[in-house]
């Protein structure tokens, strides 16, 4: 007898789950996917590049269209929003939204029964709670629909000045995109340096690279209000460090799990507001309910704590793991180590594991090293500067985290350290690793190895 | 009471050992280094780029000059060749060579006593045993002195045609260097594809890239003789697949450990002719004798066997480990996993662990997967093709080896797999790794993860 699966959300996690389960169980599973937006299976991470004009068409960001999913036997209902979950009757209440731009509170509703429910509702941009934050012209960059709104605004209002609130990777990528579009850009961030996923000593280099691109960077500044013009459109961002004129305001203050629907239904959310699942992506204490993607919390394999990391790569993996289990197979998503890479102009930025502040928060005593080296042999044409920082547990020498900032060829070196972290390696062990060496790719001591060696010396010295 | 150390060989391993020991024990250690050549602490791996003209000066390849080493208190004797080791009297017999070009069998000799002997004699190019192989114009590329001979020959003889014997990484790099210099180049190799450190299916791509550069590649061809002109200079290479005119012949047939001196003194060498040491780089059964670099064998951490891998990165690490122990500290060189990267024109080539043939030789039952992907998100400008091949143990799913061939941004991805290999990870575990993802650096599923996922599926299917 076939089972009914309802999936809420048709982006990476939801569609990976639906596709994988359907692939494994075929007609044995009736899969309905509800999506309130207008796009499926897209790369949200590509939005800044689309806005910058580096990616020609929105279609390039769509991995698989609604039609392709339907051809695989999935009942995909676009512009159908799940507005309630009835756990007792095991039904989802759905509102059919009209064409784009319709008031989502109108439209008729219907109910859909399920044997299995998959929650893949994603995340939403955090909005600082200040006056004017909901004004027109204050834009998040989370969905392709957001991206379309952004491009519409660029076209219709010909903005000259943009203010980005928040200096995280989305904020920085958007700042660069708008510089590329010819706007003058100010980034306002409350942290001491932009890119607060790095320690400030490493964030400093990001700060300098941004200034090098002509971006006005204001650190330690707290937003107090968005001022609007007579037509209700944003006009300026007011902070405790002054007021900045803005024809567009971009929210780059990070995202929160979109779990209102789930928590209203009594499903368990964690410290960061994300759904809490087991290793197979089954929501705890909720028979037949699954979740994956930006709406869940994951285990941080370094500290053992739950964390919320909204990244397409995790969403895809979790969705696939979920679909495999739902499809009768077995797979687990063991957790994350906090790896992230990004780019501002020519500067590559990477991190994994815990930064200094994180260590303090979870109770690790640590030491750090920071080394400057080059991406290739110093004598080889095109060798570029790279800085590697390691955060290491005192006494044991266990790697706790790493950060890399440098020019071309720097960022993906973080993967080496991410795998080391995953395997609980000490810096002494890391310094012996057999990494690829040839003059076009690395100095004879890879920067990662130099850093590990120096850290091991420091651990031994007991400092 | 100070101890006397004699080091034979002043390149990476010998000078790393000498410097580290001296740094740790200072005046307590009298360190004498004997070097028969004219250069210290240089990057032999850089020679092809120097010959190509990408590296301006030989000085760029020298990490530390003789004068700098002497300033650190090391008694460095250039053009002094160790010609005998007397283990009973614990003395080295040394010949003072005259200025460059002198007949090394002349010159006066002296004896030097030691408490500790460090053998860092490196490797020498393998010469196929065929008539004419010792002719003028048949050149190895192992030392800076070799490189100088090469550049002299380019200048004095204005060669038009070069034949490279051997299609390994040195052969390929030299072929490219000579193409850059305007020569027409033929590469003759006995293996079915060039780059025999890869499986033939991956080597095929290297073959095509070489042909794309205008290199004439002859595979499955065995050299039979080098023909010479009246003046004794090489004129052609004769193989079982025809004769190839040559104004220069380059030996790219790999290297063998330079251990004649050591084995004459009764020191133990292994299956590949390299000295066999413990984890601290002490030669077995020879009190006070140490060895490091291209003249030693290492433990292959995948198979457990001893292997000979001549690479600057190992020489540097082993030298440092040796020096640390000799200096009264503690360090080990646990072994290698067989990582190597290289480049031919725009094609990046990487490998780690065992290839199919290696698995057969050591007794692993394996399966393989090969996937084609891109170095960046497919929609991101500059995304390049990359092929990843994994060799995986049947049943357990343990990674045994990996090969990567692709365009810019491909090769250093091998490090991720090298660390996975080091930690005995299975492909199922690897497929869950938290690797850096952002559109400029990777598709949302990194090529490495896709390959691991497909391999895990195959292991599960039991095929």
PDB file of C-alpha atoms in Angstrom, chain A residues 102-268:
ATOM      1  CA  UNK A 102      -1.120  38.330  -4.805  1.00  0.00           C
ATOM      2  CA  UNK A 103      -1.930  38.991  -1.191  1.00  0.00           C
ATOM      3  CA  UNK A 104      -0.995  35.717   0.440  1.00  0.00           C
ATOM      4  CA  UNK A 105      -3.745  36.012   3.023  1.00  0.00           C
ATOM      5  CA  UNK A 106      -6.327  35.590   0.265  1.00  0.00           C
ATOM      6  CA  UNK A 107      -6.805  32.481  -1.843  1.00  0.00           C
ATOM      7  CA  UNK A 108      -8.666  29.346  -0.999  1.00  0.00           C
ATOM      8  CA  UNK A 109      -7.354  26.727   1.402  1.00  0.00           C
ATOM      9  CA  UNK A 110      -7.484  22.965   1.435  1.00  0.00           C
ATOM     10  CA  UNK A 111      -6.203  20.155   3.633  1.00  0.00           C
ATOM     11  CA  UNK A 112      -3.767  17.435   2.669  1.00  0.00           C
ATOM     12  CA  UNK A 113      -3.294  14.238   4.669  1.00  0.00           C
ATOM     13  CA  UNK A 114       0.117  12.673   5.167  1.00  0.00           C
ATOM     14  CA  UNK A 115       1.762   9.554   6.490  1.00  0.00           C
ATOM     15  CA  UNK A 116       5.136  11.298   6.405  1.00  0.00           C
ATOM     16  CA  UNK A 117       5.725  15.008   6.634  1.00  0.00           C
ATOM     17  CA  UNK A 118       8.989  16.574   5.462  1.00  0.00           C
ATOM     18  CA  UNK A 119       9.682  20.074   6.683  1.00  0.00           C
ATOM     19  CA  UNK A 120      12.114  21.946   4.475  1.00  0.00           C
ATOM     20  CA  UNK A 121      10.983  25.495   5.064  1.00  0.00           C
ATOM     21  CA  UNK A 122      14.449  27.030   4.944  1.00  0.00           C
ATOM     22  CA  UNK A 123      15.483  30.227   6.659  1.00  0.00           C
ATOM     23  CA  UNK A 124      14.587  33.878   6.522  1.00  0.00           C
ATOM     24  CA  UNK A 125      16.815  36.959   6.785  1.00  0.00           C
ATOM     25  CA  UNK A 126      17.011  38.332  10.302  1.00  0.00           C
ATOM     26  CA  UNK A 127      15.524  41.805  10.470  1.00  0.00           C
ATOM     27  CA  UNK A 128      16.883  44.113  13.165  1.00  0.00           C
ATOM     28  CA  UNK A 129      13.872  45.290  15.198  1.00  0.00           C
ATOM     29  CA  UNK A 130      14.100  48.981  14.431  1.00  0.00           C
ATOM     30  CA  UNK A 131      11.637  51.495  13.047  1.00  0.00           C
ATOM     31  CA  UNK A 132      11.309  51.503   9.273  1.00  0.00           C
ATOM     32  CA  UNK A 133      12.877  48.074   8.764  1.00  0.00           C
ATOM     33  CA  UNK A 134       9.813  46.904   6.829  1.00  0.00           C
ATOM     34  CA  UNK A 135       9.911  49.837   4.437  1.00  0.00           C
ATOM     35  CA  UNK A 136      10.007  49.321   0.694  1.00  0.00           C
ATOM     36  CA  UNK A 137      13.570  49.159  -0.554  1.00  0.00           C
ATOM     37  CA  UNK A 138      14.765  47.127   2.435  1.00  0.00           C
ATOM     38  CA  UNK A 139      15.579  43.812   0.836  1.00  0.00           C
ATOM     39  CA  UNK A 140      16.705  40.386   1.945  1.00  0.00           C
ATOM     40  CA  UNK A 141      18.465  38.039  -0.436  1.00  0.00           C
ATOM     41  CA  UNK A 142      17.209  34.607   0.447  1.00  0.00           C
ATOM     42  CA  UNK A 143      15.088  33.377  -2.437  1.00  0.00           C
ATOM     43  CA  UNK A 144      15.052  33.799  -6.193  1.00  0.00           C
ATOM     44  CA  UNK A 145      11.900  35.847  -5.688  1.00  0.00           C
ATOM     45  CA  UNK A 146      13.960  38.169  -3.474  1.00  0.00           C
ATOM     46  CA  UNK A 147      16.566  38.341  -6.219  1.00  0.00           C
ATOM     47  CA  UNK A 148      13.939  39.279  -8.787  1.00  0.00           C
ATOM     48  CA  UNK A 149      12.658  42.035  -6.484  1.00  0.00           C
ATOM     49  CA  UNK A 150      16.205  43.262  -6.209  1.00  0.00           C
ATOM     50  CA  UNK A 151      16.775  43.415  -9.948  1.00  0.00           C
ATOM     51  CA  UNK A 152      13.397  45.107 -10.403  1.00  0.00           C
ATOM     52  CA  UNK A 153      14.422  47.755  -7.897  1.00  0.00           C
ATOM     53  CA  UNK A 154      17.764  48.281  -9.653  1.00  0.00           C
ATOM     54  CA  UNK A 155      15.915  48.771 -12.913  1.00  0.00           C
ATOM     55  CA  UNK A 156      12.933  50.807 -11.800  1.00  0.00           C
ATOM     56  CA  UNK A 157      14.551  53.075  -9.233  1.00  0.00           C
ATOM     57  CA  UNK A 158      18.099  53.433 -10.587  1.00  0.00           C
ATOM     58  CA  UNK A 159      19.563  53.570  -7.082  1.00  0.00           C
ATOM     59  CA  UNK A 160      22.874  55.374  -6.567  1.00  0.00           C
ATOM     60  CA  UNK A 161      23.667  54.461  -3.005  1.00  0.00           C
ATOM     61  CA  UNK A 162      23.205  51.241  -1.120  1.00  0.00           C
ATOM     62  CA  UNK A 163      23.667  50.450   2.545  1.00  0.00           C
ATOM     63  CA  UNK A 164      24.280  46.861   3.561  1.00  0.00           C
ATOM     64  CA  UNK A 165      23.362  46.091   7.133  1.00  0.00           C
ATOM     65  CA  UNK A 166      25.614  43.308   8.375  1.00  0.00           C
ATOM     66  CA  UNK A 167      29.104  42.287   7.351  1.00  0.00           C
ATOM     67  CA  UNK A 168      28.685  38.530   6.998  1.00  0.00           C
ATOM     68  CA  UNK A 169      29.316  36.670   3.783  1.00  0.00           C
ATOM     69  CA  UNK A 170      25.961  37.529   2.198  1.00  0.00           C
ATOM     70  CA  UNK A 171      26.427  41.174   3.108  1.00  0.00           C
ATOM     71  CA  UNK A 172      29.913  41.227   1.642  1.00  0.00           C
ATOM     72  CA  UNK A 173      28.952  39.413  -1.540  1.00  0.00           C
ATOM     73  CA  UNK A 174      26.019  41.792  -2.001  1.00  0.00           C
ATOM     74  CA  UNK A 175      28.255  44.796  -1.351  1.00  0.00           C
ATOM     75  CA  UNK A 176      30.586  43.607  -4.075  1.00  0.00           C
ATOM     76  CA  UNK A 177      27.673  42.912  -6.431  1.00  0.00           C
ATOM     77  CA  UNK A 178      26.416  46.462  -6.000  1.00  0.00           C
ATOM     78  CA  UNK A 179      29.860  47.958  -6.508  1.00  0.00           C
ATOM     79  CA  UNK A 180      29.969  45.947  -9.737  1.00  0.00           C
ATOM     80  CA  UNK A 181      26.608  47.517 -10.627  1.00  0.00           C
ATOM     81  CA  UNK A 182      28.126  50.975 -10.126  1.00  0.00           C
ATOM     82  CA  UNK A 183      26.484  51.891  -6.824  1.00  0.00           C
ATOM     83  CA  UNK A 184      28.363  53.496  -3.980  1.00  0.00           C
ATOM     84  CA  UNK A 185      28.123  51.144  -1.064  1.00  0.00           C
ATOM     85  CA  UNK A 186      28.351  51.424   2.710  1.00  0.00           C
ATOM     86  CA  UNK A 187      28.496  48.345   4.909  1.00  0.00           C
ATOM     87  CA  UNK A 188      27.370  48.826   8.487  1.00  0.00           C
ATOM     88  CA  UNK A 189      28.237  46.092  10.965  1.00  0.00           C
ATOM     89  CA  UNK A 190      28.075  45.911  14.731  1.00  0.00           C
ATOM     90  CA  UNK A 191      31.107  43.630  15.015  1.00  0.00           C
ATOM     91  CA  UNK A 192      34.656  44.984  15.348  1.00  0.00           C
ATOM     92  CA  UNK A 193      35.528  43.767  11.853  1.00  0.00           C
ATOM     93  CA  UNK A 194      33.456  42.491   8.943  1.00  0.00           C
ATOM     94  CA  UNK A 195      33.152  38.717   8.495  1.00  0.00           C
ATOM     95  CA  UNK A 196      32.485  37.949  12.139  1.00  0.00           C
ATOM     96  CA  UNK A 197      32.764  34.243  11.392  1.00  0.00           C
ATOM     97  CA  UNK A 198      36.507  34.974  11.512  1.00  0.00           C
ATOM     98  CA  UNK A 199      38.502  36.261  14.454  1.00  0.00           C
ATOM     99  CA  UNK A 200      38.992  40.033  14.237  1.00  0.00           C
ATOM    100  CA  UNK A 201      42.702  39.732  13.369  1.00  0.00           C
ATOM    101  CA  UNK A 202      41.722  37.823  10.217  1.00  0.00           C
ATOM    102  CA  UNK A 203      38.601  39.918   9.592  1.00  0.00           C
ATOM    103  CA  UNK A 204      40.883  42.930   9.423  1.00  0.00           C
ATOM    104  CA  UNK A 205      42.219  41.717   6.080  1.00  0.00           C
ATOM    105  CA  UNK A 206      38.690  41.435   4.736  1.00  0.00           C
ATOM    106  CA  UNK A 207      38.052  44.984   5.933  1.00  0.00           C
ATOM    107  CA  UNK A 208      41.068  46.238   4.012  1.00  0.00           C
ATOM    108  CA  UNK A 209      40.098  44.370   0.848  1.00  0.00           C
ATOM    109  CA  UNK A 210      36.612  45.894   1.013  1.00  0.00           C
ATOM    110  CA  UNK A 211      38.026  49.373   1.401  1.00  0.00           C
ATOM    111  CA  UNK A 212      40.312  48.616  -1.511  1.00  0.00           C
ATOM    112  CA  UNK A 213      37.188  48.132  -3.630  1.00  0.00           C
ATOM    113  CA  UNK A 214      35.858  51.494  -2.565  1.00  0.00           C
ATOM    114  CA  UNK A 215      33.350  50.119  -0.064  1.00  0.00           C
ATOM    115  CA  UNK A 216      32.735  52.364   2.951  1.00  0.00           C
ATOM    116  CA  UNK A 217      32.993  50.001   5.933  1.00  0.00           C
ATOM    117  CA  UNK A 218      31.576  51.067   9.303  1.00  0.00           C
ATOM    118  CA  UNK A 219      32.355  48.655  12.105  1.00  0.00           C
ATOM    119  CA  UNK A 220      31.016  48.654  15.653  1.00  0.00           C
ATOM    120  CA  UNK A 221      27.952  50.514  14.380  1.00  0.00           C
ATOM    121  CA  UNK A 222      24.464  49.572  15.520  1.00  0.00           C
ATOM    122  CA  UNK A 223      21.472  50.268  13.304  1.00  0.00           C
ATOM    123  CA  UNK A 224      18.749  52.340  14.989  1.00  0.00           C
ATOM    124  CA  UNK A 225      16.246  53.043  12.221  1.00  0.00           C
ATOM    125  CA  UNK A 226      15.545  53.120   8.525  1.00  0.00           C
ATOM    126  CA  UNK A 227      14.247  56.495   7.385  1.00  0.00           C
ATOM    127  CA  UNK A 228      11.798  56.588   4.533  1.00  0.00           C
ATOM    128  CA  UNK A 229      10.802  59.075   1.857  1.00  0.00           C
ATOM    129  CA  UNK A 230       7.292  60.323   1.324  1.00  0.00           C
ATOM    130  CA  UNK A 231       6.590  57.368  -0.991  1.00  0.00           C
ATOM    131  CA  UNK A 232       7.510  54.915   1.753  1.00  0.00           C
ATOM    132  CA  UNK A 233      10.785  53.884   0.136  1.00  0.00           C
ATOM    133  CA  UNK A 234      13.937  53.674   2.238  1.00  0.00           C
ATOM    134  CA  UNK A 235      15.986  56.898   2.248  1.00  0.00           C
ATOM    135  CA  UNK A 236      18.677  56.418   4.872  1.00  0.00           C
ATOM    136  CA  UNK A 237      19.984  54.075   7.534  1.00  0.00           C
ATOM    137  CA  UNK A 238      20.418  55.634  10.957  1.00  0.00           C
ATOM    138  CA  UNK A 239      23.062  54.122  13.241  1.00  0.00           C
ATOM    139  CA  UNK A 240      24.709  55.091  16.512  1.00  0.00           C
ATOM    140  CA  UNK A 241      27.679  56.074  14.346  1.00  0.00           C
ATOM    141  CA  UNK A 242      25.804  58.386  12.022  1.00  0.00           C
ATOM    142  CA  UNK A 243      23.289  58.349   9.248  1.00  0.00           C
ATOM    143  CA  UNK A 244      23.956  56.891   5.798  1.00  0.00           C
ATOM    144  CA  UNK A 245      21.911  57.837   2.744  1.00  0.00           C
ATOM    145  CA  UNK A 246      20.508  54.813   0.945  1.00  0.00           C
ATOM    146  CA  UNK A 247      18.384  54.224  -2.118  1.00  0.00           C
ATOM    147  CA  UNK A 248      18.501  50.522  -1.309  1.00  0.00           C
ATOM    148  CA  UNK A 249      19.026  48.757   2.014  1.00  0.00           C
ATOM    149  CA  UNK A 250      20.264  45.174   1.995  1.00  0.00           C
ATOM    150  CA  UNK A 251      19.798  42.851   4.930  1.00  0.00           C
ATOM    151  CA  UNK A 252      23.007  40.942   5.417  1.00  0.00           C
ATOM    152  CA  UNK A 253      22.475  40.227   9.076  1.00  0.00           C
ATOM    153  CA  UNK A 254      22.264  36.496   8.686  1.00  0.00           C
ATOM    154  CA  UNK A 255      19.291  34.199   8.683  1.00  0.00           C
ATOM    155  CA  UNK A 256      17.126  32.376  11.198  1.00  0.00           C
ATOM    156  CA  UNK A 257      15.429  29.010  10.711  1.00  0.00           C
ATOM    157  CA  UNK A 258      11.925  29.405   9.281  1.00  0.00           C
ATOM    158  CA  UNK A 259      10.165  27.251  11.856  1.00  0.00           C
ATOM    159  CA  UNK A 260       7.097  29.177  12.978  1.00  0.00           C
ATOM    160  CA  UNK A 261       4.805  26.738  11.236  1.00  0.00           C
ATOM    161  CA  UNK A 262       6.558  23.747  12.792  1.00  0.00           C
ATOM    162  CA  UNK A 263       6.785  25.145  16.287  1.00  0.00           C
ATOM    163  CA  UNK A 264       3.123  26.227  16.160  1.00  0.00           C
ATOM    164  CA  UNK A 265       2.365  22.572  15.585  1.00  0.00           C
ATOM    165  CA  UNK A 266       4.303  21.684  18.720  1.00  0.00           C
ATOM    166  CA  UNK A 267       7.407  20.307  16.999  1.00  0.00           C
ATOM    167  CA  UNK A 268      10.625  20.677  19.002  1.00  0.00           C
TER     168      UNK A 268
END
